[in-house]
XYZ file of C-alpha atoms in Angstrom:
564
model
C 37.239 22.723 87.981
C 40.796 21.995 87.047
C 40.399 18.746 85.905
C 37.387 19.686 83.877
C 38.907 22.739 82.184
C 41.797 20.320 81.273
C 39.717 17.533 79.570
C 37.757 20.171 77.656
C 41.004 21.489 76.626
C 42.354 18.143 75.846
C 39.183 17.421 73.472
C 40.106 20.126 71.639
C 43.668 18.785 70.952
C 42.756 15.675 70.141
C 39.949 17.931 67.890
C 37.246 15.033 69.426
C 34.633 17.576 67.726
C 35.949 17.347 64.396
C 34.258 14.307 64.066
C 31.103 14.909 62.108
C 27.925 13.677 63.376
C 27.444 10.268 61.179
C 31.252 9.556 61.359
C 33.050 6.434 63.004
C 31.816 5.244 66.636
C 35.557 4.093 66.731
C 37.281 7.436 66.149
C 34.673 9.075 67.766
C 35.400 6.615 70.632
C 39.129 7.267 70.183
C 39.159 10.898 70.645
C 37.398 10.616 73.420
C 39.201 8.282 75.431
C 42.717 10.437 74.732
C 40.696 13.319 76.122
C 39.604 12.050 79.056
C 41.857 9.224 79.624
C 45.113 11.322 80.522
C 43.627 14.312 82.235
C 41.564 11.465 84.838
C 45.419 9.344 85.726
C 47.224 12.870 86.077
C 44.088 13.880 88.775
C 44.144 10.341 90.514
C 48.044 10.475 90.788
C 47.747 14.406 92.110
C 45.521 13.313 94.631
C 47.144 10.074 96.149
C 50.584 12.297 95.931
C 49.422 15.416 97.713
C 46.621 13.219 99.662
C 46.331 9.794 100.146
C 44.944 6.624 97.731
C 41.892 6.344 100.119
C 40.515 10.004 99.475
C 37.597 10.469 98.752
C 38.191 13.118 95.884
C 39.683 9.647 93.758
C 35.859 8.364 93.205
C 34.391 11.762 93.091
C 36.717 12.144 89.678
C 35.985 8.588 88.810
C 32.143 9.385 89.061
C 32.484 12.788 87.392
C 34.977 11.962 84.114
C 33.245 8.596 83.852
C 29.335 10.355 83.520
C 30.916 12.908 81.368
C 32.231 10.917 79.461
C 29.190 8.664 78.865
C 27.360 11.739 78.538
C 29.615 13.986 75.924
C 29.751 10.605 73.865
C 25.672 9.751 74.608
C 24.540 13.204 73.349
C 26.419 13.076 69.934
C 25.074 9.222 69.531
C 21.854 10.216 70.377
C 21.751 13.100 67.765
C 23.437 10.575 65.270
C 20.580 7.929 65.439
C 18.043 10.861 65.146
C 19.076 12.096 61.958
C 20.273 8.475 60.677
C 15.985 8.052 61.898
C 15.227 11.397 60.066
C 17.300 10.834 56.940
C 15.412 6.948 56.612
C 12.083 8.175 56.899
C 12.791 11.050 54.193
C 14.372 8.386 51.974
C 10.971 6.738 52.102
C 10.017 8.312 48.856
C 13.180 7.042 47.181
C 13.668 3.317 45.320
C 14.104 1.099 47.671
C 18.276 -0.227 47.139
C 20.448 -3.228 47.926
C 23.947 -2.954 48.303
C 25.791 -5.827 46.976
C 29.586 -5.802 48.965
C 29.439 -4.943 52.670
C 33.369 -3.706 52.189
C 34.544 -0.178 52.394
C 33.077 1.027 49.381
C 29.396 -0.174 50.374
C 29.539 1.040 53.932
C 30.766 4.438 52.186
C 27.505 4.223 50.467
C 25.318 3.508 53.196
C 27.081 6.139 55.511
C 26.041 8.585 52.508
C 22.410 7.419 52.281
C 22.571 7.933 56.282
C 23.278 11.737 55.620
C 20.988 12.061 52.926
C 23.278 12.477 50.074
C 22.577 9.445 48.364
C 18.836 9.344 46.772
C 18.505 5.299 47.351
C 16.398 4.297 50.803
C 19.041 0.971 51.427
C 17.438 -1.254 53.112
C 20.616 -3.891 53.871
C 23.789 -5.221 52.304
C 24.852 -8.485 50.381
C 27.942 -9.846 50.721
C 29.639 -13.279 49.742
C 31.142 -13.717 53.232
C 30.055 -16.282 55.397
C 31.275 -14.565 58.537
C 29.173 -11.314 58.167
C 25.814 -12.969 57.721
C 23.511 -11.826 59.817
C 25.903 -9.104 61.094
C 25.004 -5.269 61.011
C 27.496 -2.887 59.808
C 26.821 0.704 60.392
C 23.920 -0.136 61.153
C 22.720 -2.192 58.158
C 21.899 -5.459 58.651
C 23.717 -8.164 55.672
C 21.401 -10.458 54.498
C 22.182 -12.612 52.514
C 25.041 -13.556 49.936
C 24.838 -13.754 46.367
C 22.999 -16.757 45.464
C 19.964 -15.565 47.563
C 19.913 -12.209 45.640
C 16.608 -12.907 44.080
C 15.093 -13.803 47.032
C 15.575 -10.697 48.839
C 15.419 -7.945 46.513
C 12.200 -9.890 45.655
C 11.082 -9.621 50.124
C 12.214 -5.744 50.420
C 10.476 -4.921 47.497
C 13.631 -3.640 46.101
C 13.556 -1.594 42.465
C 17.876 -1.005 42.558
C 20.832 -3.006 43.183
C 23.550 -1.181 43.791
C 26.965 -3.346 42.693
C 29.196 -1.740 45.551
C 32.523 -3.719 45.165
C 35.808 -2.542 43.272
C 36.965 -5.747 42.093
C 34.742 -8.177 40.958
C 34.451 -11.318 37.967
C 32.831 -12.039 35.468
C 30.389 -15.029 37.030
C 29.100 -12.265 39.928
C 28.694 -9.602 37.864
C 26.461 -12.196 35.632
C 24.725 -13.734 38.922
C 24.043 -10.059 40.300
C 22.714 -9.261 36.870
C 20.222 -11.934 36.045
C 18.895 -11.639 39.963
C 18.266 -7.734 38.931
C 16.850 -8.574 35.364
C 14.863 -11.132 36.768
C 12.891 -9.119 39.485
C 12.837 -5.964 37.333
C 15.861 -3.976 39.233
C 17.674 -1.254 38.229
C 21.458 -1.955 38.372
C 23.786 0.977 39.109
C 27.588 0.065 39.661
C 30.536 2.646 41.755
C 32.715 3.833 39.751
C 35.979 1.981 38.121
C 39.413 2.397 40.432
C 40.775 3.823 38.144
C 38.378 6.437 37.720
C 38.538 6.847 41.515
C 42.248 7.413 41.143
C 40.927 10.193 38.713
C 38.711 12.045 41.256
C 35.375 10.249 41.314
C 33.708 9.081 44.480
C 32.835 6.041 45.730
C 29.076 7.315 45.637
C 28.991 8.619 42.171
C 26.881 5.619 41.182
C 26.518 4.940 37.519
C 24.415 2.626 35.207
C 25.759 -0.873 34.128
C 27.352 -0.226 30.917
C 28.717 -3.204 28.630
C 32.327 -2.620 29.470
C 30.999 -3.861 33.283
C 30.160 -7.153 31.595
C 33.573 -7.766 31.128
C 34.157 -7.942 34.954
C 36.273 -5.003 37.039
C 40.446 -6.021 36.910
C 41.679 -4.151 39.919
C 44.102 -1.559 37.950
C 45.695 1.281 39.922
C 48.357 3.320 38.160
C 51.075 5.310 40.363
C 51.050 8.430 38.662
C 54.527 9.589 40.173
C 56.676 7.785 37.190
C 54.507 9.959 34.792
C 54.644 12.901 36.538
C 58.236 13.189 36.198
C 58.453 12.018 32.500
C 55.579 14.701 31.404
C 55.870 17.715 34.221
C 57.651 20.741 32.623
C 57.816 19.379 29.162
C 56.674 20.377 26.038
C 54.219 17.303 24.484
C 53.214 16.357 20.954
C 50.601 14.198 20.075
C 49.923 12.606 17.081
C 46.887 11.223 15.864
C 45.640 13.630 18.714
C 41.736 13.237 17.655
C 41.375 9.695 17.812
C 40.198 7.551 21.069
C 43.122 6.574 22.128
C 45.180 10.047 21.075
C 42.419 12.386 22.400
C 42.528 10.179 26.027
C 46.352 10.411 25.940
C 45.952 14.489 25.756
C 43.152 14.649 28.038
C 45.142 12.736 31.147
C 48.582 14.820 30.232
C 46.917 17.698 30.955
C 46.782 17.083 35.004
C 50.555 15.950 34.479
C 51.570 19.237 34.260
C 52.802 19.977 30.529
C 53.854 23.397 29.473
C 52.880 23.070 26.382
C 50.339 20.442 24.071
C 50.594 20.279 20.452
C 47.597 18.348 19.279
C 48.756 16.829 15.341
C 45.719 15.080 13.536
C 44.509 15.310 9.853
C 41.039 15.260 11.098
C 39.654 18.817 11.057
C 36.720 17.990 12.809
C 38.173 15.771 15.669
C 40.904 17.918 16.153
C 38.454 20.934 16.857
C 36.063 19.422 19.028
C 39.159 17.859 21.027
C 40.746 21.188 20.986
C 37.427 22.895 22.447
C 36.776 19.866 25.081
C 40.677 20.532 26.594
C 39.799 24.305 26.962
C 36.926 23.200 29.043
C 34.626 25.048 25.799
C 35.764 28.118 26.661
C 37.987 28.941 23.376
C 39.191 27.433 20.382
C 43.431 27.059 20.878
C 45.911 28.872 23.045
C 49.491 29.158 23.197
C 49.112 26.235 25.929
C 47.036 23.684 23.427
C 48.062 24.000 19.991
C 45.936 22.333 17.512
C 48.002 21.351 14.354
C 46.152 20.135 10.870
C 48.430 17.973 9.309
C 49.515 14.954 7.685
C 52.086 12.729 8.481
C 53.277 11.825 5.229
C 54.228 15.822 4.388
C 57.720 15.367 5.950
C 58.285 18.970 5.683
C 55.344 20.037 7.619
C 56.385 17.554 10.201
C 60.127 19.179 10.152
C 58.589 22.818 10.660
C 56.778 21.362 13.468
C 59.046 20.425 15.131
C 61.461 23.307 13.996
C 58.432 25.658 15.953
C 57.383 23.829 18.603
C 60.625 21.792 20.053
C 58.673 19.504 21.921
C 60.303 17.132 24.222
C 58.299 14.391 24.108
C 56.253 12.818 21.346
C 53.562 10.481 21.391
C 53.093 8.902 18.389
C 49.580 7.761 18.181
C 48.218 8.558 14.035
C 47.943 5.736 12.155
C 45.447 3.818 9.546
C 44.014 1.076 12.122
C 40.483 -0.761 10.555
C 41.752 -4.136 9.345
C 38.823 -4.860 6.703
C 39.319 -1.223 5.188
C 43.531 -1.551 4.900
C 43.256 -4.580 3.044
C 40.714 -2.917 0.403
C 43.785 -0.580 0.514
C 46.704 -1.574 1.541
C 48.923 1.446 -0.471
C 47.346 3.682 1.948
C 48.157 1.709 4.768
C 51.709 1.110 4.273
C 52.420 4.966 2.795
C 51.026 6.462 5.859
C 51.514 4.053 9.027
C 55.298 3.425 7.729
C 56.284 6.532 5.454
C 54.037 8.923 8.121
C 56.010 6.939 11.168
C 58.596 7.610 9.711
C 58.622 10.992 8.998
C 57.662 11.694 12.764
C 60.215 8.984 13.978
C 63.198 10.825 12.014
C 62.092 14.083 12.609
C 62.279 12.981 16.327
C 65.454 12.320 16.411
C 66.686 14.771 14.054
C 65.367 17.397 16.668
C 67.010 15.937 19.473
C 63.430 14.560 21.119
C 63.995 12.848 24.299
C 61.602 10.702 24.323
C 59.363 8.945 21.586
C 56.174 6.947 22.664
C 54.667 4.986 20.062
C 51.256 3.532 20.558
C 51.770 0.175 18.925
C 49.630 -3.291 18.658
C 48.707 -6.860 19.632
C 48.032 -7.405 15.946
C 51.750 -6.597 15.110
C 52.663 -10.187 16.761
C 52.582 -13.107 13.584
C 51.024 -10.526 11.330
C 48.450 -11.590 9.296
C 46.664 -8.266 7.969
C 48.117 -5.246 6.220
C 47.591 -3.127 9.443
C 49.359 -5.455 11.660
C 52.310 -5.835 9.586
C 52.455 -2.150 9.032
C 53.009 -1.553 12.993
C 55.822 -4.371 12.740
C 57.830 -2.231 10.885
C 57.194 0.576 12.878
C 58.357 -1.005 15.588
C 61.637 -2.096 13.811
C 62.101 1.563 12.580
C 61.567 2.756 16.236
C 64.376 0.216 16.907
C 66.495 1.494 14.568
C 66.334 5.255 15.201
C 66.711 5.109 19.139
C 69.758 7.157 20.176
C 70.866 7.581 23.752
C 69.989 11.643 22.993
C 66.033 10.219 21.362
C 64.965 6.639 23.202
C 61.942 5.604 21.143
C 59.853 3.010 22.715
C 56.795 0.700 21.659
C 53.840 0.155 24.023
C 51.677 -2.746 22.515
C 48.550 -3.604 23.938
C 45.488 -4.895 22.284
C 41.418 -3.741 21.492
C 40.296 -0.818 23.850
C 36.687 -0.107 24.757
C 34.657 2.404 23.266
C 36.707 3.564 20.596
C 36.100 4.186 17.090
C 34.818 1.176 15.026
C 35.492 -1.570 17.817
C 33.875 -4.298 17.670
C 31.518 -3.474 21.311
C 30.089 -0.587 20.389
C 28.877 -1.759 16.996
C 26.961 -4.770 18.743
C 25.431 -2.294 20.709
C 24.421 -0.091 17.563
C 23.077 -3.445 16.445
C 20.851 -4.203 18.772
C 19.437 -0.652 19.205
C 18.591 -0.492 15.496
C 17.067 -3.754 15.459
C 19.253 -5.784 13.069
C 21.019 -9.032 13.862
C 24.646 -8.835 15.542
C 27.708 -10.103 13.164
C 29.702 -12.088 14.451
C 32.991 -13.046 12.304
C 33.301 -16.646 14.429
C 32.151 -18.395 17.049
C 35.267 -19.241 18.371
C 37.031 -15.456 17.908
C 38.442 -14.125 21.001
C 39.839 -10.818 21.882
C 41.412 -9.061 25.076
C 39.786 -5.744 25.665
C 40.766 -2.774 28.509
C 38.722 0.856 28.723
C 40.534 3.394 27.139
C 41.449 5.658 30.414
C 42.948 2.306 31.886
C 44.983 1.417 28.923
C 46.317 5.364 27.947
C 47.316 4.952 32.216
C 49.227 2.079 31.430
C 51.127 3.230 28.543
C 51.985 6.357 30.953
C 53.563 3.720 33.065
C 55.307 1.656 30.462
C 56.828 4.498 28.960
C 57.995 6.078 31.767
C 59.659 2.576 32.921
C 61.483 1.443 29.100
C 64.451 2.096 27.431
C 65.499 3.039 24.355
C 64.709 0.901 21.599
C 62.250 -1.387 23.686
C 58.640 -2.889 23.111
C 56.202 -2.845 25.957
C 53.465 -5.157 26.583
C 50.649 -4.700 28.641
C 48.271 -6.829 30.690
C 45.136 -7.124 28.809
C 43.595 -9.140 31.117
C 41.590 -12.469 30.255
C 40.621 -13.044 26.551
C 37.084 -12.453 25.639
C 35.046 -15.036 23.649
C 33.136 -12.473 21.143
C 30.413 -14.899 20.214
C 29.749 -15.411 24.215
C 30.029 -11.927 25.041
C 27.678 -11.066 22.066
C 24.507 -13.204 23.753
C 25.484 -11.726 27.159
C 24.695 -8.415 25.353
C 21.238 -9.727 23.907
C 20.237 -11.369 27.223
C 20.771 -7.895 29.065
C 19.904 -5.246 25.779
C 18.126 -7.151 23.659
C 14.571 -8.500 23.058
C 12.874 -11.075 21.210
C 14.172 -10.092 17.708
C 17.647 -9.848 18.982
C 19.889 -12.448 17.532
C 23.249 -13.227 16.487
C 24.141 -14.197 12.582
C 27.498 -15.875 11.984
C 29.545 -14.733 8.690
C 33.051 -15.245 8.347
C 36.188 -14.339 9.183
C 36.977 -10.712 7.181
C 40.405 -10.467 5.454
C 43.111 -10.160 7.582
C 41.184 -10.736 10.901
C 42.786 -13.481 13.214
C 40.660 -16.178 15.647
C 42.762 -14.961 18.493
C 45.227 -12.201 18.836
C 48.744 -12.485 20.859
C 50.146 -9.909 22.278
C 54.065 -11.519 21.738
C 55.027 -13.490 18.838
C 56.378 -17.014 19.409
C 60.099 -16.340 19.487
C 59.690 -13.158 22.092
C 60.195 -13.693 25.047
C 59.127 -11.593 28.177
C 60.389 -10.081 31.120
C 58.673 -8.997 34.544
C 58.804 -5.756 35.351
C 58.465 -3.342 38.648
C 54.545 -3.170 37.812
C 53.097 -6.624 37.167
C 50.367 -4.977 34.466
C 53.472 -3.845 32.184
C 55.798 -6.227 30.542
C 59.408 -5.934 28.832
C 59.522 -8.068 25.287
C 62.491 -9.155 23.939
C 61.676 -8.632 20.381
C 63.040 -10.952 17.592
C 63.700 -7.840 15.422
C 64.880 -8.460 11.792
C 67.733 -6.408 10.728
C 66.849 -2.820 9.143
C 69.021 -0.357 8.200
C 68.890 2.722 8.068
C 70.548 2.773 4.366
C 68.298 0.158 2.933
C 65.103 0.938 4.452
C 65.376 5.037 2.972
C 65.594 3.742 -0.685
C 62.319 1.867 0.314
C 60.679 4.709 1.562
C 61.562 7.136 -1.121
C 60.002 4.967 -3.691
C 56.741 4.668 -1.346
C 54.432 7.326 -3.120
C 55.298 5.992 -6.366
C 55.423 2.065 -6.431
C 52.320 0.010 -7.572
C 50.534 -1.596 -5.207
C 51.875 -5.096 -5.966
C 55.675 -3.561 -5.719
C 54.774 -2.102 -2.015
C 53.897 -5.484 -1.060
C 56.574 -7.150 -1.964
C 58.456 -4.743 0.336
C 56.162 -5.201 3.194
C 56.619 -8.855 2.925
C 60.867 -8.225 2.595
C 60.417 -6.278 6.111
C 58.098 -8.369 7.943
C 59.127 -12.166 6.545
C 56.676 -13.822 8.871
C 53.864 -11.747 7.055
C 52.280 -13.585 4.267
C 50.895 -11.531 1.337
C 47.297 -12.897 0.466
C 45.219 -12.501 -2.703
C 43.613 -8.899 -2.300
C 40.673 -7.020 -4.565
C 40.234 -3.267 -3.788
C 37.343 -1.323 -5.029
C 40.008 0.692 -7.709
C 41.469 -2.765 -9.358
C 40.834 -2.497 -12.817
């Protein structure tokens, strides 16, 4: 009675029924051997000290403990494989699934389907790994590796592949693909890790979206450094309403802020931003403070500031289409280097601590008004960093899903029917998803100094003209097809994300990068007689300052729409 009294006791310790039915054999296994286990040696040794090692009492507890255990751990097994049975046969009336990746992610799915919570009926994994063919894995049998996809979604009459691995290429994502096209499958995918890092679950299966085409980098941001550059402070945004500003104020937000000051000249934008960060339950607060301005009215900037104090700025407005600054080029240069300005000085006029801006790949060997236009931001961020205001650069280059990029117009292509432009054949690109990119500039910006430019990892370059029949192959139909024009003014084959006399240095996160810029010398002296003439110069006059601050720039025969 005593020894029995003990082990139940023990179980609970150990909290052996914590365990959910459906859980791991192994910790179920565990727990139960650390509450048995202990309380059986401490009743063998009481025995052969008090009676002797030939009693008979030492097999009676070895019979006992050893049928109770068999029996405690046979019930809940028993009851597992019934509902694992009863959860199968209900899942009958659900598409029959594959899961391609037999790793912790796809036996996270299957366990799921097991309980019922996933409305797939998977009938086995695929896996690339010779050594679990044939082997079952919570139960599931692995049948096969990649190249035999086909084959068996084609012999389980399967209608959905599920793509169950975090990090995966290009060339699988493309085999698992064309297998699913082929036999008429539904892909779904998990979700990004970096979108796990967010709060989505492994299970929170998605469809194949273009962005998956470009293969899953394994990116995982620590969120710590951020944490302690945002928490507490008062944040301003600028450019708040555009893809890469609106994901910047959407992931501060869980950093802990006390305050958000959304800037944009957008009306619209900033509304609808304003209304998504209040969850749609009001318009502003005191908390997130939409501000309609411009960045080229330097005194509304300086009452900003003046109001608000904020801490930290994150300078994200700025003219960015290429084609569209060229037609224009005045605009360009009065906004993204009089506006930067303004919000740069005012900075550090205001005793900001820290200055973010959110620069480019296209700033490196300029060759369009836009690019060159970041250069000098850059070298003004240079020259206004103070110990007291540390303004840094993050560049990085062509994000997914935003505004006018060059992805989501193929796709608005091929749904309307009309032939996808492609500039070149040989034009190549890095590209990153916005959430993943706004992470990383967290990171760099946390990590640089005063005065620095960032660089992240973009990855491996994409060919466009490639990528663009991947997209017909898997969107398209028999009308799809791809029309070569030529390269738009401005626009570069390839983009780098240093210029040829930087140089780079590691850093503690091997995504982020330190670049020793080869900054031309601007003072502060010289470059304020250029901006004070900025509203009023002709056209050709601002050029021929653009091209005095960014020599490597060459100025190119333009016509805009107003030319007389």
């Amino acid at each position: 009675m005593v020894n029995a009294i003990s082990i139940v006791l023990l179980l609970f310790v150990v909290k052996f029924y914590r365990v959910y039915i459906g859980e791991s054999s192994v910790d179920l296994l565990g727990r139960g051997l650390a509450g048995f286990l202990p309380m059986f040696f401490i009743a063998v040794l009481s025995i052969a000290l008090f009676d002797s090692l030939t009693s008979l009492w030492i097999p009676f507890i070895l019979v006992a403990d050893g049928s109770a255990f068999l029996c405690i751990l046979g019930v809940r097994e028993l009851y597992r494989s019934v509902l694992n049975k009863k959860n199968i046969i209900h899942a009958n009336g659900f598409p029959r699934a594959l899961v391609y990746g037999a790793g912790e992610i796809g036996i996270t799915i299957v366990r799921q389907f097991q309980k019922g919570n996933v409305p797939y009926h998977v009938v086995g994994f695929v896996d690339d790994e010779p050594t679990l063919l044939g082997s079952y894995i919570v139960g599931m049998k692995v049948l096969g590796a990649i190249d035999t996809l086909g084959v068996l979604l084609s012999s389980y009459t399967c209608s959905v592949l599920i793509i169950a691995i975090s990090q995966i290429d290009q060339e699988h994502v493309f085999k698992a693909i064309d297998a699913a096209k082929e036999h008429g499958c539904e892909v779904k995918i998990i979700p990004r890790l970096f979108e796990m890092q967010q709060g989505a679950r492994e299970f929170d299966l998605r469809n194949l979206d273009y962005a998956d085409l470009l293969g899953r980098p394994l990116t995982y941001i620590d969120r710590e450094p951020t944490q302690r550059m945002v928490k507490g402070k008062r944040v301003l945004v600028t450019g708040a309403g555009g893809s890469i500003g609106s994901e910047i104020c959407r992931q501060l937000l869980s950093f802990g802020p006390t305050q958000l000051v959304l800037l944009d000249n957008d009306e619209t934008e900033l509304h609808d931003l304003s209304l998504r960060l209040h969850n749609y339950q009001k318009e502003w607060s005191d908390f997130i403070v939409p501000v309609i301005c411009d960045i080229k009215n330097a005194a509304k900037i300086d009452r900003i500031y003046e109001k608000f104090h904020p801490q930290i700025v994150f300078h994200a407005a700025a003219y960015k289409h290429v084609p569209l600054q060229e037609l224009y080029p005045e605009e360009a240069i009065t906004t993204n280097i009089g506006g930067s300005y303004n919000v740069l000085k005012g900075a550090r006029d205001h005793s900001v601590e820290k200055v973010v801006v959110i620069s480019t790949d296209k700033a490196v060997n300029p060759t369009s008004i836009m690019g060159a236009t970041k250069r000098v931001v850059e070298q003004i961020a240079s020259m206004l960093t103070t110990d007291a205001t540390e303004m840094v650069c993050v560049r990085f280059g062509n994000v997914l899903g935003s505004r006018g990029s060059m992805l989501p117009l193929f796709m608005d292509q091929i749904k309307a029917g009309v032939p996808i432009t492609v500039t070149h054949k040989d034009i190549i690109r890095y590209f990153m998803a916005i959430p993943e990119a706004v992470g990383l500039v967290f990171k760099a910006a946390s990590m640089a100094k005063g005065g620095e430019v960032m660089v992240l990892d973009m990855g491996q370059p994409v060919n466009i003209y490639d990528f663009a029949q991947k997209l017909i192959r898997y969107y398209g139909n028999s009308q799809s097809k791809i029309v070569i024009t030529s390269l738009r003014p401005g626009e570069k084959l390839y983009e780098e994300l240093l210029a040829n006399k930087d140089v780079t240095l590691p850093t503690e996160d091997k995504l982020v990068f330190k670049a020793i810029v080869d900054n031309h010398v601007l003072t502060l002296e010289a470059f304020q007689k250029i901006y004070e003439s900025l509203e009023t110069d002709p056209i050709e006059k601002l050029l021929e300052e653009l091209q005095m601050l960014v020599p490597e720039f060459v100025v190119q025969q333009r016509s805009s729409p107003l030319a007389h």
